[in-house]
Short mmCIF file of C-alpha atoms and ligand atoms in Angstrom, two decimals:
data_model
loop_
_atom_site.label_atom_id
_atom_site.label_comp_id
_atom_site.label_asym_id
_atom_site.label_seq_id
_atom_site.Cartn_x
_atom_site.Cartn_y
_atom_site.Cartn_z
CA MET A 1 14.73 11.20 19.17
CA LYS A 2 18.48 11.76 19.61
CA ASP A 3 20.34 9.12 17.51
CA LYS A 4 17.15 7.19 16.76
CA VAL A 5 17.16 5.80 13.19
CA VAL A 6 14.00 6.70 11.28
CA ILE A 7 12.93 5.77 7.74
CA ILE A 8 10.56 8.24 6.06
CA THR A 9 8.91 7.37 2.74
CA GLY A 10 7.62 10.16 0.52
CA ALA A 11 10.21 12.38 2.17
CA ALA A 12 10.86 14.79 -0.71
CA MET A 13 7.77 16.97 -0.13
CA GLY A 14 4.72 17.61 1.98
CA LEU A 15 4.11 15.62 5.16
CA GLY A 16 7.20 13.42 4.78
CA TYR A 17 9.50 16.39 4.37
CA ALA A 18 7.97 18.26 7.31
CA ALA A 19 8.49 15.22 9.55
CA ALA A 20 12.09 14.93 8.34
CA VAL A 21 12.73 18.54 9.39
CA GLU A 22 11.08 18.00 12.79
CA LEU A 23 13.03 14.79 13.45
CA ALA A 24 16.29 16.41 12.30
CA SER A 25 15.67 19.15 14.86
CA GLN A 26 15.35 16.40 17.51
CA GLY A 27 18.68 14.78 16.51
CA ALA A 28 17.39 11.65 14.73
CA LYS A 29 19.34 9.81 11.99
CA LEU A 30 17.27 9.91 8.84
CA VAL A 31 16.68 7.63 5.88
CA LEU A 32 14.79 9.63 3.28
CA VAL A 33 12.99 7.58 0.60
CA ASP A 34 11.18 8.92 -2.46
CA TYR A 35 10.80 8.21 -6.18
CA ASN A 36 11.36 11.85 -7.13
CA GLU A 37 15.15 11.94 -7.24
CA GLU A 38 15.54 15.66 -7.92
CA LYS A 39 13.17 16.74 -5.13
CA LEU A 40 14.69 14.24 -2.70
CA GLU A 41 18.19 15.63 -3.24
CA ALA A 42 16.87 19.17 -2.77
CA ALA A 43 15.11 18.11 0.46
CA GLN A 44 18.28 16.51 1.81
CA LYS A 45 20.26 19.64 1.01
CA GLU A 46 17.76 21.93 2.73
CA ILE A 47 17.82 19.79 5.89
CA LYS A 48 21.63 19.62 5.87
CA ASP A 49 21.86 23.40 5.45
CA LYS A 50 19.74 23.84 8.58
CA TYR A 51 21.02 20.92 10.69
CA SER A 52 24.57 20.22 9.49
CA GLU A 53 25.26 17.53 12.10
CA VAL A 54 22.32 15.31 11.05
CA GLU A 55 23.22 12.00 9.37
CA ILE A 56 21.07 11.40 6.29
CA LEU A 57 20.86 8.49 3.87
CA THR A 58 18.73 8.99 0.75
CA VAL A 59 17.34 6.03 -1.19
CA ILE A 60 15.42 6.31 -4.45
CA ALA A 61 12.49 3.88 -4.41
CA ASP A 62 8.99 3.48 -5.73
CA VAL A 63 7.17 2.05 -2.71
CA SER A 64 4.87 0.01 -4.96
CA ASP A 65 7.91 -2.03 -6.07
CA GLU A 66 8.53 -4.76 -3.48
CA GLN A 67 12.22 -5.17 -4.36
CA ALA A 68 12.79 -1.41 -4.08
CA VAL A 69 11.22 -1.51 -0.60
CA LYS A 70 13.43 -4.44 0.45
CA ASN A 71 16.38 -2.42 -0.86
CA TYR A 72 15.65 0.72 1.23
CA VAL A 73 15.34 -1.47 4.32
CA ASP A 74 18.60 -3.35 3.53
CA LYS A 75 20.43 -0.06 2.86
CA THR A 76 19.22 1.33 6.21
CA VAL A 77 20.43 -1.69 8.16
CA GLU A 78 23.75 -1.65 6.25
CA LYS A 79 24.39 1.99 7.16
CA PHE A 80 22.82 2.37 10.60
CA GLY A 81 22.44 -1.22 11.90
CA ARG A 82 18.88 -0.72 13.15
CA ILE A 83 15.47 0.90 12.53
CA ASP A 84 13.79 2.62 15.49
CA GLY A 85 11.03 4.47 13.69
CA PHE A 86 9.24 3.99 10.38
CA TYR A 87 7.06 6.73 8.86
CA ASN A 88 5.19 4.78 6.16
CA ASN A 89 3.92 7.90 4.43
CA ALA A 90 4.26 7.85 0.62
CA GLY A 91 0.92 7.99 -1.15
CA ILE A 92 -1.05 9.52 -4.01
CA GLU A 93 -4.58 10.84 -4.38
CA GLY A 94 -5.47 9.61 -7.88
CA LYS A 95 -7.97 11.33 -10.16
CA GLN A 96 -11.37 12.35 -8.82
CA ALA A 97 -14.27 10.54 -10.54
CA SER A 98 -17.50 8.70 -9.83
CA ILE A 99 -17.39 5.05 -8.69
CA THR A 100 -19.08 3.97 -11.93
CA GLU A 101 -16.67 5.86 -14.15
CA TYR A 102 -13.36 5.47 -12.33
CA GLU A 103 -10.43 4.76 -14.66
CA MET A 104 -9.18 1.24 -13.84
CA GLU A 105 -5.51 1.99 -14.47
CA THR A 106 -5.55 4.85 -11.94
CA PHE A 107 -7.57 2.73 -9.49
CA LYS A 108 -4.91 0.02 -9.53
CA LYS A 109 -2.08 2.53 -9.27
CA VAL A 110 -3.60 4.11 -6.14
CA ILE A 111 -4.01 0.66 -4.55
CA ASP A 112 -0.45 -0.37 -5.56
CA ILE A 113 1.12 2.71 -3.95
CA ASN A 114 -1.16 3.46 -0.99
CA LEU A 115 -2.04 -0.08 0.09
CA MET A 116 0.70 -2.37 -1.23
CA GLY A 117 3.44 0.22 -0.61
CA VAL A 118 2.46 0.49 3.06
CA TYR A 119 2.19 -3.31 3.32
CA TYR A 120 5.62 -3.95 1.74
CA GLY A 121 7.13 -1.39 4.10
CA MET A 122 5.80 -3.18 7.18
CA ARG A 123 6.70 -6.58 5.73
CA TYR A 124 10.41 -5.69 5.53
CA VAL A 125 10.78 -3.24 8.42
CA ILE A 126 8.99 -5.28 11.11
CA PRO A 127 11.43 -8.25 11.15
CA VAL A 128 14.28 -5.80 11.89
CA MET A 129 12.25 -4.23 14.72
CA GLN A 130 11.27 -7.67 16.07
CA LYS A 131 14.93 -8.67 16.34
CA GLN A 132 15.64 -5.46 18.26
CA GLY A 133 12.60 -5.97 20.48
CA TYR A 134 11.69 -2.35 19.80
CA GLY A 135 10.07 -0.29 17.07
CA ARG A 136 7.57 2.47 16.38
CA ILE A 137 5.57 2.62 13.13
CA VAL A 138 3.32 5.40 11.87
CA ASN A 139 1.32 4.49 8.77
CA VAL A 140 -0.38 7.29 6.89
CA ALA A 141 -4.11 6.79 6.40
CA SER A 142 -6.39 9.83 5.98
CA VAL A 143 -9.81 11.05 7.08
CA GLY A 144 -10.61 9.04 3.94
CA GLY A 145 -9.53 6.04 6.04
CA ILE A 146 -12.34 6.62 8.55
CA ARG A 147 -15.04 8.26 6.40
CA GLY A 148 -16.07 8.40 2.74
CA VAL A 149 -14.69 11.11 0.44
CA LEU A 150 -16.77 11.85 -2.65
CA ASN A 151 -15.17 10.87 -6.00
CA GLU A 152 -12.13 9.22 -4.41
CA VAL A 153 -13.09 5.55 -4.24
CA PRO A 154 -9.63 3.90 -4.60
CA TYR A 155 -8.11 6.45 -2.22
CA VAL A 156 -10.79 5.74 0.41
CA ALA A 157 -10.43 1.97 -0.12
CA SER A 158 -6.65 2.15 0.22
CA LYS A 159 -6.74 4.36 3.33
CA HIS A 160 -9.33 2.16 5.10
CA ALA A 161 -6.97 -0.71 4.32
CA VAL A 162 -4.06 1.18 5.90
CA SER A 163 -6.13 1.66 9.04
CA GLY A 164 -7.01 -2.06 9.06
CA MET A 165 -3.44 -3.23 8.52
CA THR A 166 -2.37 -0.94 11.37
CA LYS A 167 -4.72 -2.78 13.74
CA ASN A 168 -3.37 -6.15 12.63
CA ALA A 169 0.25 -5.07 13.04
CA ALA A 170 -0.57 -3.86 16.55
CA LEU A 171 -2.13 -7.24 17.40
CA GLU A 172 0.76 -9.29 16.05
CA PHE A 173 3.85 -7.39 17.12
CA GLY A 174 3.02 -5.67 20.40
CA LYS A 175 4.69 -8.61 22.14
CA ASP A 176 7.93 -7.67 20.33
CA GLY A 177 7.90 -4.07 21.55
CA VAL A 178 6.65 -2.81 18.18
CA LEU A 179 3.82 -0.25 18.46
CA THR A 180 2.00 0.59 15.23
CA ASN A 181 -0.39 3.50 14.74
CA ALA A 182 -1.88 5.35 11.81
CA ILE A 183 -2.63 9.02 11.33
CA ALA A 184 -5.67 10.36 9.55
CA PRO A 185 -4.87 13.88 8.36
CA GLY A 186 -7.64 16.15 7.11
CA ALA A 187 -6.74 18.77 4.51
CA ILE A 188 -3.14 19.77 5.20
CA LEU A 189 -1.58 22.32 2.86
CA THR A 190 0.90 20.22 0.84
CA PRO A 191 1.52 19.96 -2.93
CA MET A 192 -0.95 17.02 -3.00
CA VAL A 193 -3.77 19.05 -1.48
CA ALA A 194 -3.04 22.04 -3.69
CA ALA A 195 -3.43 19.70 -6.70
CA SER A 196 -6.62 18.30 -5.18
CA PHE A 197 -8.22 21.76 -4.91
CA LYS A 198 -7.33 22.22 -8.58
CA GLN A 199 -9.33 19.08 -9.38
CA VAL A 200 -12.30 20.35 -7.32
CA ASN A 201 -12.31 23.81 -8.93
CA PRO A 202 -9.91 24.07 -11.92
CA ASP A 203 -10.80 27.75 -12.52
CA ASP A 204 -10.40 28.91 -8.94
CA PRO A 205 -8.59 26.42 -6.65
CA LYS A 206 -8.22 29.16 -3.99
CA ALA A 207 -12.03 29.37 -3.72
CA ALA A 208 -12.20 25.59 -3.12
CA GLU A 209 -9.51 25.98 -0.46
CA LYS A 210 -11.41 28.80 1.27
CA GLU A 211 -14.68 26.84 1.23
CA TYR A 212 -12.98 23.82 2.76
CA ALA A 213 -11.36 25.92 5.49
CA ALA A 214 -14.73 27.57 6.30
CA ASN A 215 -16.21 24.13 7.03
CA ASN A 216 -13.45 23.24 9.47
CA PRO A 217 -14.09 23.92 13.20
CA THR A 218 -10.74 25.77 13.33
CA LYS A 219 -11.58 27.78 10.16
CA ARG A 220 -8.22 26.96 8.64
CA LEU A 221 -6.44 24.15 6.82
CA GLY A 222 -3.70 22.21 8.58
CA GLU A 223 0.00 22.93 8.12
CA PRO A 224 2.49 20.08 7.55
CA GLU A 225 4.13 21.06 10.87
CA ASP A 226 0.84 20.36 12.72
CA VAL A 227 1.17 16.77 11.56
CA ALA A 228 4.94 16.46 12.00
CA LYS A 229 4.81 17.13 15.76
CA VAL A 230 2.24 14.36 16.33
CA VAL A 231 4.12 11.93 14.10
CA ALA A 232 7.40 12.62 15.92
CA PHE A 233 5.71 11.71 19.21
CA PHE A 234 4.30 8.41 17.90
CA LEU A 235 7.70 7.53 16.37
CA SER A 236 9.41 8.07 19.72
CA PRO A 237 9.80 5.97 22.88
CA GLU A 238 7.63 8.62 24.58
CA ASN A 239 4.74 6.61 23.18
CA GLY A 240 4.77 3.57 25.42
CA TYR A 241 1.27 2.13 25.18
CA VAL A 242 -0.76 3.49 22.25
CA SER A 243 -1.02 0.96 19.43
CA GLY A 244 -3.42 0.05 16.63
CA GLN A 245 -5.07 3.49 16.63
CA THR A 246 -5.93 5.76 13.72
CA ILE A 247 -5.46 9.29 15.01
CA ALA A 248 -7.34 12.07 13.21
CA ILE A 249 -5.32 15.27 12.69
CA ASP A 250 -8.02 17.40 11.15
CA GLY A 251 -8.94 20.27 13.48
CA GLY A 252 -11.92 18.21 14.65
CA GLN A 253 -13.61 18.15 11.24
CA SER A 254 -14.32 14.39 11.24
CA ASN A 255 -16.64 14.94 14.23
CA VAL A 256 -18.96 17.25 12.30
CA TYR A 257 -22.32 15.76 11.35
P1 NAD B 1 2.66 15.16 -1.52
O1 NAD B 1 2.22 14.76 -2.89
O2 NAD B 1 2.78 16.58 -1.20
O3 NAD B 1 4.00 14.38 -1.15
C1 NAD B 1 4.08 12.99 -1.32
C2 NAD B 1 5.51 12.54 -1.49
O4 NAD B 1 5.48 11.11 -1.69
C3 NAD B 1 6.17 13.14 -2.73
O5 NAD B 1 7.49 13.51 -2.41
C4 NAD B 1 6.13 12.02 -3.76
O6 NAD B 1 7.20 12.07 -4.69
C5 NAD B 1 6.23 10.79 -2.85
N1 NAD B 1 5.66 9.58 -3.47
C6 NAD B 1 4.43 9.43 -4.00
N2 NAD B 1 4.29 8.18 -4.49
C7 NAD B 1 5.45 7.54 -4.24
C8 NAD B 1 5.92 6.23 -4.52
N3 NAD B 1 5.16 5.33 -5.18
N4 NAD B 1 7.15 5.87 -4.10
C9 NAD B 1 7.94 6.78 -3.46
N5 NAD B 1 7.57 8.05 -3.20
C10 NAD B 1 6.33 8.42 -3.59
O7 NAD B 1 1.60 14.46 -0.53
P2 NAD B 1 1.32 14.71 1.02
O8 NAD B 1 0.15 15.58 1.15
O9 NAD B 1 2.58 15.04 1.74
O10 NAD B 1 0.84 13.23 1.41
C11 NAD B 1 1.65 12.33 2.14
C12 NAD B 1 0.75 11.22 2.64
O11 NAD B 1 -0.27 11.78 3.46
C13 NAD B 1 0.00 10.44 1.55
O12 NAD B 1 -0.08 9.08 1.90
C14 NAD B 1 -1.36 11.08 1.55
O13 NAD B 1 -2.37 10.21 1.07
C15 NAD B 1 -1.53 11.36 3.03
N6 NAD B 1 -2.53 12.37 3.35
C16 NAD B 1 -2.30 13.67 3.07
C17 NAD B 1 -3.25 14.60 3.41
C18 NAD B 1 -3.05 16.06 3.18
O14 NAD B 1 -3.97 16.81 3.50
N7 NAD B 1 -1.93 16.52 2.68
C19 NAD B 1 -4.45 14.20 4.00
C20 NAD B 1 -4.64 12.86 4.27
C21 NAD B 1 -3.66 11.95 3.93
#
């Protein structure tokens, strides 16, 4: 990934941050996007401390705001002149509740961020990649994009949509050298998943974590680095012919009946 320009949304923590570290180690030029300004600055500093030669642009944006998305794309082209890789990662879980009782405001927020945010990203990044005749996109779905997850109806709806949009992008832009894939992580230990275990068992989130790990074929949860390595591959020219796929990164758990 030496000198490849990569935009990462949701880069301040979790999966986005882990991918930023991995790509920095491979010599990429990074555009780190997040709506948490304080955490984004801290993330940039940590990466710079470790990889001082890496060029980093940070842009504050809420990915559910179309103009803010256009702005992070414009800023990237202004600074680096191109976009080789796009990690369309920012997303939220929402509150866990039954389908019949789900709070509408939260439902719409999850759709705005997870579905519309991913769509806006592709809408503005793809024309730049088309002009170059080259691009690699990784959208972040979830195992909730290939299966149901109890009490998470807007999350599951939004992640199935991400998987669907990934297929359409692959159909439309393969001819332009743009390969688009999605990843479907299982439970990976990030701040989001820690908060999720708190929702499952507010008194003892560690017990919920242990139970989840026991049900996984590998008997452990994933680490953000497990995901970052796969993402770095699909953002690189090393991927020459995989497109439109949703790749589970879940220790095999989605195969369990
Ligand atoms: P996280 O909460 O640990 O980190 C998410 C980052 O995205 C944060 O820095 C947050 O500030 C940022 N963000 C959230 N909404 C944003 C918005 N509207 N605009 C800009 N930035 C925003 O979460 P994570 O676990 O790293 O999740 C990253 C992605 O992976 C999400 O799309 C999530 O749905 C997906 N995912 C995660 C897991 C997992 O196990 N961690 C599993 C499946 C899917």
